[in-house]
Amino acid sequence: MEDKNTSLLVDDVKEIDFESAETYQILFLEDSPDDVELMEHELKEAGMQFISRRVDNKNQFIKEVVDFQPDIVLADYSLTMFNGMQAFRMLKEENLIVPFILVTGVLSEKLALDCLKEGVDDFILKSSFKRLPAAIISAIRKKEMEEEKNRFAAELKKSHEELRLLVNRHQISIEEERMNIARDLHDELGQVLTALKIDIAMLRKRLTSGKRLSEQTINEEFGSISKTVDKIAMSAKEISSGLRPEALDDLGILEAIQWQTIEFEKRNKISCQLYLPNEHLELTKELSIALFRIVQETLTNVARHSLASLVQIYLDIRDGVLFLEILDNGKGIEDDKIRSSKSLGIIGLRERVQLLRGQFFIGKAKGGGTKVSIMIPTNK
Ligand SMILES: Nc1ncnc2c1ncn2[C@@H]1O[C@H](COP(=O)(O)OP(=O)(O)OP(=O)(O)O)[C@@H](O)[C@H]1O
Ligand SMILES: [Mg+2]
């Protein structure tokens, strides 16, 4: 007699379509070859493709779980030496996640529920083998979904961690940026403003000394002051363009990159070769800023880590796609640094590019050194 209560997970065998199904690996823990034959018969009837192995003791079971790597275990609940529940607990202790169905002649409802509570995926009464194919598929899918969920949770955890580190890095960069601004204001503007003040004080002294100054002297004094003011204007411009690439809007992105590489060469004694497109580039503000920052971050990495003597920058637009390649001739980035969750500069670069629906690559260049390649669609 068919027991309706045995149908815990999937009721209707007919719903399953094995047409395009894969071949399943089934491990039977069963001392009765006849029962295995009956079960296999049901599976074949349902059109399921499978290969199977049968074991009836603990040692064989352990060996086959490892060697055969079954997709599912069908275990007799009532073996004398090593029964189904013992087998299940053993897998659990070993952290081996295999879909698991108990097969039994008779089983009280309470015992069945206890087994399910412990984590067994399903149980099948020997009187209702018809349900076996559906139960197998259901148990396998359940495990797949669990694995998917765990993978997803792990990925989410990793990206939370990355985000936390990025925010942290962002805060540190703000502090560093402030220090740079303070230093630049002090060293660049501070010096020339002091010079200007001295020039003005001297001029006042001469003008109020009672002595008549020649026209030439007055011109020279004002010429000197005017030169100092030009220097101040130049310093202010340099400082602001370092701070805000937007300040270079009127110059355009190509000139901004040119300026950046000149500054880089001055500071680092690394030659920089630029290959830019001839015509003016019409990029969105968002893309221009990203490009500017990408070049900045990559050049900083070259200066800090590469030991290179030369860096080459290629920039081009073809068929609405922007290509950027930055190549140095240094020692080459180590493989583990490329994907490390500690490489926040690289993570930031990758995210910047992905936000613009582009592709990012960093790796060892063919002739040594490091290569950063970027492709970003330019359509707005
Ligand atoms: N051009 C390069 N040549 C050699 N190694 C590199 C190069 N660029 C990056 N690396 C390696 O990759 C690592 C990660 O770079 P990433 O920019 O993410 O971090 P960082 O520069 O160390 O620190 P920051 O967070 O300040 O950028 C570096 O520490 C360095 O070891
Ligand atoms: Mg860096």
XYZ file of N, CA, C and O in Angstrom, residues 52-243:
768
model
N 25.976 3.262 -10.659
C 25.830 3.059 -9.221
C 26.885 2.091 -8.681
O 27.490 1.328 -9.434
N 27.078 2.195 -7.391
C 27.907 1.203 -6.700
C 27.178 0.831 -5.416
O 26.467 1.659 -4.842
N 27.374 -0.425 -4.996
C 26.708 -0.858 -3.756
C 27.768 -1.249 -2.734
O 28.753 -1.918 -3.071
N 27.579 -0.800 -1.503
C 28.453 -1.217 -0.404
C 27.560 -1.656 0.740
O 26.388 -1.266 0.805
N 28.128 -2.480 1.665
C 27.276 -2.877 2.792
C 28.022 -2.799 4.123
O 27.569 -3.364 5.117
N 29.182 -2.121 4.122
C 29.844 -1.947 5.426
C 30.584 -0.600 5.472
O 30.758 0.066 4.454
N 30.994 -0.285 6.693
C 31.554 1.049 6.953
C 32.805 1.347 6.110
O 32.904 2.408 5.477
N 33.751 0.403 6.106
C 35.008 0.674 5.390
C 34.792 0.918 3.907
O 35.338 1.854 3.327
N 33.964 0.043 3.312
C 33.667 0.215 1.866
C 32.983 1.562 1.633
O 33.247 2.257 0.655
N 32.067 1.879 2.559
C 31.307 3.116 2.406
C 32.246 4.326 2.374
O 32.198 5.157 1.465
N 33.142 4.381 3.365
C 34.080 5.519 3.432
C 34.899 5.581 2.149
O 35.087 6.647 1.542
N 35.375 4.405 1.715
C 36.245 4.365 0.527
C 35.491 4.903 -0.702
O 36.002 5.724 -1.453
N 34.231 4.446 -0.868
C 33.484 4.828 -2.076
C 33.027 6.290 -2.052
O 32.928 6.924 -3.100
N 32.749 6.781 -0.849
C 32.370 8.209 -0.784
C 33.522 9.050 -1.330
O 33.322 10.010 -2.073
N 34.748 8.627 -0.988
C 35.918 9.379 -1.442
C 36.229 9.075 -2.919
O 36.405 9.979 -3.733
N 36.277 7.788 -3.273
C 36.697 7.397 -4.637
C 35.627 7.692 -5.686
O 35.891 8.216 -6.753
N 34.391 7.307 -5.378
C 33.310 7.360 -6.368
C 32.678 8.754 -6.450
O 32.116 9.147 -7.462
N 32.806 9.527 -5.359
C 32.229 10.886 -5.294
C 30.762 10.894 -5.737
O 30.420 11.511 -6.753
N 29.917 10.190 -4.986
C 28.518 10.067 -5.434
C 27.770 11.401 -5.414
O 28.094 12.282 -4.618
N 26.761 11.500 -6.320
C 25.865 12.672 -6.276
C 24.825 12.482 -5.187
O 24.231 13.442 -4.715
N 24.570 11.218 -4.858
C 23.563 10.934 -3.836
C 23.863 9.593 -3.153
O 24.404 8.683 -3.791
N 23.519 9.525 -1.860
C 23.652 8.250 -1.140
C 22.251 7.767 -0.795
O 21.424 8.530 -0.297
N 21.978 6.485 -1.109
C 20.715 5.856 -0.695
C 21.088 4.794 0.329
O 21.746 3.806 -0.003
N 20.722 5.027 1.590
C 21.221 4.148 2.645
C 20.092 3.437 3.365
O 19.098 4.067 3.742
N 20.273 2.141 3.546
C 19.286 1.355 4.292
C 19.356 1.756 5.764
O 20.437 1.835 6.341
N 18.183 2.013 6.310
C 18.158 2.461 7.702
C 18.549 1.342 8.659
O 19.141 1.585 9.700
N 18.203 0.085 8.270
C 18.273 -0.974 9.275
C 19.329 -2.040 9.005
O 19.072 -3.209 9.190
N 20.514 -1.621 8.574
C 21.600 -2.604 8.471
C 22.079 -2.921 9.886
O 22.035 -2.054 10.759
N 22.575 -4.120 10.069
C 22.911 -4.491 11.447
C 24.202 -3.849 11.941
O 24.245 -3.217 12.988
N 25.281 -3.940 11.143
C 26.583 -3.467 11.617
C 26.756 -1.946 11.473
O 27.324 -1.292 12.324
N 26.262 -1.424 10.370
C 26.522 -0.003 10.074
C 25.286 0.546 9.367
O 25.135 0.390 8.164
N 24.388 1.129 10.132
C 23.118 1.499 9.500
C 23.150 2.900 8.876
O 24.127 3.642 9.018
N 22.062 3.226 8.213
C 21.986 4.473 7.449
C 22.275 5.711 8.271
O 23.010 6.598 7.842
N 21.707 5.780 9.483
C 21.902 6.983 10.287
C 23.359 7.120 10.735
O 23.899 8.231 10.797
N 24.004 5.965 11.024
C 25.430 6.040 11.410
C 26.253 6.585 10.236
O 27.150 7.414 10.411
N 25.886 6.101 9.051
C 26.606 6.575 7.850
C 26.405 8.082 7.689
O 27.350 8.824 7.413
N 25.161 8.532 7.906
C 24.867 9.968 7.723
C 25.662 10.818 8.721
O 26.268 11.830 8.365
N 25.665 10.343 9.995
C 26.371 11.124 11.027
C 27.867 11.184 10.719
O 28.530 12.204 10.960
N 28.367 10.096 10.180
C 29.793 10.071 9.867
C 30.136 11.119 8.782
O 31.104 11.854 8.899
N 29.274 11.163 7.750
C 29.509 12.165 6.682
C 29.487 13.564 7.263
O 30.304 14.417 6.922
N 28.511 13.768 8.168
C 28.355 15.096 8.759
C 29.592 15.476 9.573
O 30.107 16.592 9.445
N 30.090 14.494 10.360
C 31.294 14.774 11.163
C 32.487 15.121 10.278
O 33.301 15.970 10.613
N 32.561 14.424 9.149
C 33.693 14.655 8.242
C 33.476 15.891 7.352
O 34.283 16.184 6.474
N 32.302 16.530 7.543
C 31.971 17.699 6.717
C 31.836 17.378 5.233
O 32.152 18.192 4.373
N 31.417 16.162 4.949
C 31.220 15.767 3.551
C 29.756 15.999 3.203
O 28.866 15.365 3.760
N 29.532 16.941 2.301
C 28.144 17.277 1.986
C 27.692 16.490 0.765
O 28.057 16.798 -0.366
N 26.922 15.409 1.033
C 26.378 14.612 -0.075
C 24.881 14.450 0.186
O 24.486 14.116 1.307
N 24.038 14.705 -0.819
C 22.603 14.462 -0.621
C 22.381 13.034 -0.118
O 23.034 12.111 -0.597
N 21.459 12.900 0.842
C 21.358 11.619 1.553
C 19.897 11.232 1.758
O 19.118 11.987 2.327
N 19.545 10.030 1.275
C 18.165 9.543 1.463
C 18.211 8.220 2.214
O 19.008 7.339 1.885
N 17.358 8.122 3.228
C 17.273 6.862 3.970
C 16.245 5.960 3.305
O 15.178 6.423 2.883
N 16.562 4.681 3.206
C 15.622 3.713 2.636
C 15.283 2.729 3.746
O 16.182 2.252 4.438
N 14.009 2.472 3.921
C 13.657 1.629 5.066
C 12.394 0.811 4.820
O 11.529 1.209 4.035
N 12.352 -0.316 5.509
C 11.163 -1.167 5.393
C 10.012 -0.535 6.136
O 8.968 -0.237 5.576
N 10.236 -0.291 7.388
C 9.223 0.398 8.206
C 9.918 1.482 9.009
O 11.066 1.345 9.370
N 9.193 2.533 9.249
C 9.788 3.618 10.038
C 8.656 4.383 10.706
O 7.706 4.776 10.053
N 8.790 4.534 12.025
C 7.721 5.271 12.705
C 7.816 6.745 12.313
O 8.890 7.228 11.943
N 6.681 7.432 12.428
C 6.654 8.838 12.027
C 7.642 9.667 12.850
O 8.344 10.514 12.340
N 7.714 9.318 14.144
C 8.598 10.084 15.031
C 10.057 9.915 14.616
O 10.818 10.886 14.515
N 10.418 8.656 14.347
C 11.801 8.372 13.945
C 12.139 9.087 12.625
O 13.219 9.657 12.457
N 11.156 9.051 11.710
C 11.361 9.712 10.409
C 11.631 11.197 10.624
O 12.557 11.758 10.057
N 10.817 11.810 11.485
C 10.996 13.246 11.732
C 12.341 13.534 12.383
O 13.009 14.509 12.045
N 12.752 12.641 13.314
C 14.056 12.832 13.965
C 15.181 12.812 12.939
O 16.110 13.617 12.990
N 15.069 11.858 11.989
C 16.109 11.757 10.952
C 16.148 13.032 10.109
O 17.216 13.560 9.805
N 14.966 13.510 9.738
C 14.914 14.728 8.912
C 15.485 15.913 9.682
O 16.186 16.749 9.125
N 15.178 15.947 10.989
C 15.697 17.053 11.819
C 17.214 17.039 11.842
O 17.867 18.071 11.867
N 17.775 15.825 11.848
C 19.241 15.724 11.882
C 19.868 16.167 10.565
O 21.068 16.356 10.473
N 19.044 16.261 9.517
C 19.574 16.781 8.250
C 19.487 15.820 7.076
O 19.917 16.159 5.974
N 18.951 14.613 7.310
C 18.757 13.689 6.183
C 17.788 14.350 5.199
O 16.827 15.007 5.606
N 18.064 14.231 3.906
C 17.240 14.971 2.940
C 15.849 14.391 2.761
O 14.895 15.107 2.521
N 15.745 13.058 2.876
C 14.421 12.457 2.657
C 14.481 11.013 3.130
O 15.569 10.490 3.422
N 13.329 10.363 3.230
C 13.360 8.916 3.439
C 12.308 8.268 2.559
O 11.301 8.892 2.210
N 12.597 7.056 2.183
C 11.733 6.333 1.247
C 11.377 4.993 1.873
O 12.279 4.295 2.356
N 10.098 4.685 1.867
C 9.707 3.352 2.337
C 9.887 2.362 1.189
O 9.662 2.702 0.033
N 10.310 1.166 1.573
C 10.532 0.169 0.521
C 9.237 -0.146 -0.227
O 9.258 -0.669 -1.332
N 8.114 0.200 0.411
C 6.822 -0.048 -0.253
C 6.495 1.057 -1.256
O 5.506 0.971 -1.972
N 7.323 2.113 -1.285
C 6.965 3.209 -2.206
C 8.163 3.672 -3.036
O 8.470 4.859 -3.088
N 8.817 2.713 -3.670
C 9.976 3.038 -4.509
C 9.630 3.933 -5.691
O 10.499 4.570 -6.267
N 8.338 3.958 -6.062
C 7.902 4.799 -7.190
C 8.368 6.249 -7.034
O 8.605 6.957 -7.980
N 8.447 6.661 -5.761
C 8.758 8.048 -5.461
C 10.267 8.345 -5.524
O 10.708 9.499 -5.443
N 11.045 7.264 -5.690
C 12.498 7.404 -5.593
C 13.117 8.418 -6.578
O 13.883 9.285 -6.157
N 12.785 8.335 -7.879
C 13.432 9.283 -8.818
C 13.183 10.740 -8.419
O 14.117 11.541 -8.387
N 11.938 11.043 -8.093
C 11.615 12.428 -7.728
C 12.346 12.830 -6.451
O 12.845 13.958 -6.339
N 12.431 11.900 -5.504
C 13.098 12.215 -4.237
C 14.587 12.481 -4.468
O 15.173 13.387 -3.864
N 15.184 11.694 -5.358
C 16.618 11.880 -5.648
C 16.872 13.262 -6.245
O 17.720 14.020 -5.787
N 16.086 13.596 -7.276
C 16.274 14.894 -7.938
C 16.075 16.037 -6.939
O 16.856 16.979 -6.888
N 15.026 15.868 -6.134
C 14.733 16.931 -5.182
C 15.880 17.116 -4.188
O 16.276 18.246 -3.883
N 16.428 16.002 -3.697
C 17.516 16.096 -2.717
C 18.764 16.727 -3.350
O 19.433 17.562 -2.739
N 19.045 16.337 -4.599
C 20.234 16.900 -5.271
C 20.054 18.398 -5.498
O 20.942 19.205 -5.232
N 18.835 18.772 -5.955
C 18.601 20.214 -6.202
C 18.697 21.017 -4.920
O 19.226 22.117 -4.896
N 18.165 20.420 -3.844
C 18.198 21.119 -2.556
C 19.649 21.411 -2.153
O 19.987 22.514 -1.741
N 20.495 20.407 -2.306
C 21.921 20.591 -1.957
C 22.573 21.628 -2.869
O 23.349 22.478 -2.420
N 22.222 21.571 -4.164
C 22.808 22.552 -5.089
C 22.430 23.974 -4.671
O 23.245 24.878 -4.694
N 21.142 24.115 -4.297
C 20.686 25.448 -3.889
C 21.389 25.910 -2.619
O 21.743 27.071 -2.468
N 21.586 24.950 -1.700
C 22.295 25.305 -0.460
C 23.715 25.754 -0.766
O 24.198 26.744 -0.223
N 24.364 24.995 -1.666
C 25.741 25.350 -2.022
C 25.793 26.741 -2.661
O 26.656 27.550 -2.366
N 24.808 26.973 -3.549
C 24.710 28.274 -4.218
C 24.553 29.393 -3.187
O 25.195 30.425 -3.251
N 23.674 29.104 -2.210
C 23.416 30.093 -1.156
C 24.687 30.370 -0.357
O 25.026 31.522 -0.082
N 25.416 29.291 -0.025
C 26.650 29.466 0.749
C 27.694 30.244 -0.043
O 28.393 31.094 0.495
N 27.759 29.911 -1.370
C 28.725 30.614 -2.213
C 28.407 32.113 -2.252
O 29.265 32.967 -2.115
N 27.110 32.357 -2.404
C 26.639 33.738 -2.486
C 26.960 34.485 -1.187
O 27.453 35.607 -1.208
N 26.691 33.794 -0.061
C 26.950 34.420 1.243
C 28.443 34.710 1.399
O 28.831 35.769 1.898
N 29.290 33.771 0.937
C 30.739 33.974 1.055
C 31.183 35.159 0.191
O 31.994 35.983 0.617
N 30.604 35.241 -1.028
C 30.963 36.356 -1.917
C 30.540 37.689 -1.311
O 31.264 38.675 -1.369
N 29.333 37.663 -0.731
C 28.804 38.883 -0.117
C 29.706 39.328 1.027
O 30.028 40.505 1.170
N 30.144 38.332 1.820
C 31.015 38.627 2.952
C 32.324 39.235 2.445
O 32.816 40.220 2.993
N 32.850 38.645 1.370
C 34.126 39.133 0.829
C 33.957 40.576 0.330
O 34.793 41.425 0.588
N 32.828 40.826 -0.367
C 32.701 42.180 -0.915
C 32.403 43.199 0.182
O 32.808 44.350 0.070
N 31.747 42.752 1.279
C 31.575 43.658 2.434
C 32.926 44.039 3.006
O 33.184 45.202 3.303
N 33.778 43.032 3.124
C 35.112 43.255 3.685
C 35.894 44.219 2.790
O 36.525 45.164 3.265
N 35.789 43.990 1.475
C 36.499 44.866 0.531
C 35.986 46.301 0.644
O 36.753 47.249 0.614
N 34.665 46.397 0.775
C 34.047 47.714 0.873
C 34.536 48.444 2.126
O 34.875 49.630 2.088
N 34.596 47.677 3.228
C 35.044 48.257 4.488
C 36.478 48.781 4.330
O 36.800 49.893 4.714
N 37.329 47.946 3.709
C 38.720 48.354 3.524
C 38.831 49.551 2.577
O 39.651 50.443 2.780
N 37.941 49.551 1.547
C 37.970 50.675 0.600
C 37.604 51.991 1.275
O 38.233 53.017 1.042
N 36.574 51.916 2.130
C 36.149 53.131 2.840
C 37.295 53.622 3.711
O 37.625 54.817 3.746
N 37.930 52.661 4.380
C 39.051 52.980 5.241
C 40.171 53.656 4.441
O 40.722 54.681 4.825
N 40.468 53.050 3.289
C 41.533 53.580 2.435
C 41.170 54.986 1.952
O 42.001 55.880 1.878
N 39.868 55.134 1.641
C 39.387 56.413 1.164
C 39.656 57.501 2.204
O 40.121 58.580 1.884
N 39.378 57.122 3.491
C 39.594 58.104 4.550
C 41.073 58.452 4.684
O 41.437 59.612 4.847
N 41.907 57.398 4.558
C 43.356 57.653 4.646
C 43.784 58.556 3.492
O 44.568 59.493 3.672
N 43.228 58.290 2.275
C 43.634 59.143 1.143
C 43.229 60.578 1.363
O 43.950 61.491 0.957
N 42.048 60.781 1.994
C 41.645 62.175 2.253
C 42.676 62.847 3.158
O 43.117 63.971 2.891
N 43.091 62.114 4.191
C 44.098 62.680 5.107
C 45.395 62.995 4.354
O 45.992 64.051 4.525
N 45.814 62.020 3.516
C 47.068 62.221 2.768
C 46.952 63.425 1.842
O 47.861 64.241 1.732
N 45.776 63.506 1.196
C 45.533 64.600 0.263
C 45.624 65.943 0.996
O 46.205 66.892 0.504
N 45.045 65.967 2.203
C 45.097 67.210 2.991
C 46.532 67.581 3.309
O 46.920 68.746 3.249
N 47.320 66.556 3.667
C 48.725 66.831 3.978
C 49.444 67.365 2.739
O 50.247 68.296 2.829
N 49.128 66.767 1.584
C 49.753 67.235 0.342
C 49.385 68.682 0.050
O 50.233 69.478 -0.336
N 48.083 68.984 0.245
C 47.633 70.359 -0.024
C 48.374 71.319 0.913
O 48.898 72.343 0.483
N 48.431 70.932 2.200
C 49.091 71.801 3.182
C 50.548 72.013 2.780
O 51.053 73.140 2.808
N 51.208 70.916 2.379
C 52.623 71.016 2.008
C 52.791 71.909 0.769
O 53.631 72.797 0.732
N 51.940 71.650 -0.245
C 52.041 72.440 -1.473
C 51.784 73.914 -1.202
O 52.493 74.790 -1.719
N 50.751 74.178 -0.379
C 50.443 75.578 -0.073
C 51.626 76.225 0.625
O 52.018 77.347 0.320
N 52.213 75.470 1.553
C 53.337 76.004 2.312
C 54.558 76.199 1.417
O 55.138 77.283 1.348
N 54.931 75.121 0.707
C 56.185 75.171 -0.067
C 56.067 76.038 -1.306
O 56.974 76.792 -1.618
N 54.966 75.893 -2.004
C 54.852 76.584 -3.295
C 54.353 78.022 -3.110
O 55.038 78.969 -3.451
N 53.149 78.127 -2.543
C 52.555 79.463 -2.435
C 53.207 80.287 -1.333
O 53.469 81.475 -1.505
N 53.464 79.620 -0.201
C 54.038 80.313 0.963
C 55.314 81.046 0.590
O 55.499 82.225 0.916
N 56.208 80.331 -0.129
C 57.504 80.923 -0.493
C 57.334 82.180 -1.346
O 57.909 83.223 -1.061
N 56.515 82.034 -2.417
C 56.397 83.187 -3.331
C 55.633 84.339 -2.705
O 55.917 85.506 -2.994
N 54.685 84.001 -1.831
C 53.964 85.099 -1.162
C 54.914 85.873 -0.249
O 54.843 87.099 -0.150
N 55.812 85.154 0.407
C 56.799 85.837 1.257
C 57.694 86.732 0.393
O 57.979 87.888 0.746
N 58.098 86.192 -0.760
C 58.943 86.978 -1.664
C 58.207 88.240 -2.101
O 58.785 89.341 -2.142
N 56.907 88.089 -2.384
C 56.097 89.233 -2.814
C 56.035 90.288 -1.718
O 56.157 91.491 -1.965
N 55.846 89.776 -0.484
C 55.742 90.698 0.642
C 57.051 91.499 0.785
O 57.024 92.718 1.010
N 58.177 90.796 0.645
C 59.478 91.484 0.754
C 59.619 92.534 -0.354
O 60.007 93.688 -0.105
N 59.269 92.159 -1.592
C 59.325 93.090 -2.726
C 58.522 94.358 -2.424
O 58.990 95.484 -2.635
N 57.282 94.151 -1.935
C 56.399 95.303 -1.677
C 56.962 96.174 -0.557
O 56.967 97.417 -0.648
N 57.458 95.509 0.497
C 58.004 96.268 1.639
C 59.180 97.127 1.183
O 59.312 98.298 1.582
N 60.035 96.520 0.329
C 61.188 97.268 -0.151
C 60.774 98.457 -1.007
O 61.331 99.558 -0.905
N 59.775 98.235 -1.852
C 59.311 99.299 -2.731
C 58.749 100.461 -1.909
O 59.044 101.626 -2.169
N 57.952 100.069 -0.884
C 57.370 101.116 -0.040
C 58.479 101.946 0.619
O 58.439 103.170 0.651
N 59.489 101.214 1.140
C 60.595 101.891 1.820
C 61.265 102.895 0.878
O 61.534 104.045 1.251
N 61.482 102.460 -0.347
C 62.171 103.337 -1.300
C 61.285 104.513 -1.696
O 61.770 105.640 -1.838
N 59.969 104.205 -1.832
C 59.057 105.275 -2.250
C 58.891 106.317 -1.146
O 58.633 107.484 -1.418
N 58.996 105.868 0.123
C 58.771 106.804 1.228
C 60.076 107.361 1.804
O 60.088 108.062 2.809
N 61.191 107.038 1.181
C 62.489 107.481 1.718
C 62.754 108.963 1.435
O 63.689 109.545 1.962
N 61.935 109.541 0.557
C 62.124 110.944 0.213
C 62.983 111.110 -1.027
O 62.980 112.143 -1.661
N 63.734 110.025 -1.364
C 64.565 110.106 -2.576
C 63.691 109.948 -3.795
O 62.759 109.137 -3.790
N 64.019 110.673 -4.861
C 63.276 110.542 -6.104
C 63.772 109.321 -6.866
O 64.970 109.125 -7.044
N 62.849 108.445 -7.271
C 63.272 107.245 -7.995
C 63.133 107.469 -9.490
O 62.172 108.110 -9.936
N 64.088 106.917 -10.221
C 64.001 107.068 -11.683
C 62.877 106.182 -12.219
O 62.472 105.193 -11.581
N 62.407 106.588 -13.405
C 61.334 105.801 -14.051
C 61.779 104.349 -14.250
O 61.029 103.400 -14.028
N 63.080 104.183 -14.605
C 63.611 102.840 -14.865
C 63.561 101.981 -13.597
O 63.139 100.821 -13.619
N 63.960 102.590 -12.481
C 63.939 101.835 -11.220
C 62.512 101.408 -10.868
O 62.270 100.265 -10.478
N 61.570 102.369 -11.036
C 60.165 102.039 -10.716
C 59.691 100.878 -11.603
O 59.084 99.923 -11.118
N 60.028 100.963 -12.870
C 59.638 99.873 -13.791
C 60.235 98.540 -13.367
O 59.569 97.504 -13.378
N 61.518 98.589 -12.989
C 62.173 97.344 -12.554
C 61.502 96.754 -11.323
O 61.253 95.553 -11.232
N 61.201 97.642 -10.365
C 60.561 97.161 -9.124
C 59.209 96.523 -9.425
O 58.919 95.421 -8.957
N 58.398 97.248 -10.244
C 57.070 96.677 -10.562
C 57.183 95.417 -11.415
O 56.400 94.490 -11.274
N 58.196 95.395 -12.284
C 58.423 94.196 -13.118
C 58.699 92.997 -12.242
O 58.175 91.895 -12.459
N 59.515 93.192 -11.202
C 59.853 92.091 -10.296
C 58.601 91.609 -9.556
O 58.352 90.402 -9.428
N 57.790 92.606 -9.082
C 56.551 92.236 -8.380
C 55.628 91.463 -9.323
O 55.053 90.435 -8.960
N 55.535 91.948 -10.538
C 54.643 91.303 -11.505
C 55.095 89.851 -11.769
O 54.272 88.936 -11.856
N 56.408 89.633 -11.845
C 56.929 88.280 -12.046
C 56.541 87.366 -10.881
O 56.148 86.216 -11.072
N 56.679 87.919 -9.665
C 56.323 87.114 -8.488
C 54.835 86.754 -8.514
O 54.452 85.627 -8.198
N 53.994 87.737 -8.919
C 52.552 87.461 -8.995
C 52.290 86.356 -10.043
O 51.472 85.459 -9.820
N 53.033 86.426 -11.167
C 52.875 85.353 -12.172
C 53.201 83.984 -11.573
O 52.525 82.999 -11.818
N 54.280 83.958 -10.773
C 54.667 82.694 -10.144
C 53.564 82.182 -9.228
O 53.269 80.993 -9.174
N 52.950 83.138 -8.489
C 51.873 82.747 -7.572
C 50.717 82.142 -8.375
O 50.166 81.098 -8.019
N 50.381 82.825 -9.474
C 49.268 82.341 -10.303
C 49.573 80.932 -10.814
O 48.728 80.037 -10.783
N 50.833 80.742 -11.247
C 51.250 79.442 -11.769
C 51.157 78.363 -10.681
O 50.620 77.283 -10.903
N 51.668 78.677 -9.483
C 51.622 77.705 -8.380
C 50.187 77.344 -8.050
O 49.856 76.171 -7.853
N 49.325 78.397 -7.973
C 47.925 78.137 -7.622
C 47.302 77.206 -8.653
O 46.557 76.280 -8.313
N 47.654 77.437 -9.916
C 47.097 76.605 -10.985
C 47.591 75.157 -10.853
O 46.827 74.209 -10.960
N 48.883 75.017 -10.571
C 49.431 73.668 -10.423
C 48.786 72.931 -9.262
O 48.436 71.765 -9.364
N 48.634 73.657 -8.155
C 48.037 73.013 -6.982
C 46.599 72.613 -7.297
O 46.175 71.486 -7.040
N 45.842 73.524 -7.904
C 44.431 73.206 -8.142
C 44.273 72.104 -9.183
O 43.397 71.261 -9.070
N 45.165 72.056 -10.179
C 44.992 70.987 -11.165
C 45.356 69.630 -10.574
O 44.828 68.602 -10.984
N 46.263 69.653 -9.591
C 46.565 68.396 -8.903
C 45.387 67.955 -8.059
O 45.119 66.769 -7.898
N 44.654 68.909 -7.533
C 43.528 68.583 -6.654
C 42.298 68.156 -7.427
O 41.656 67.172 -7.107
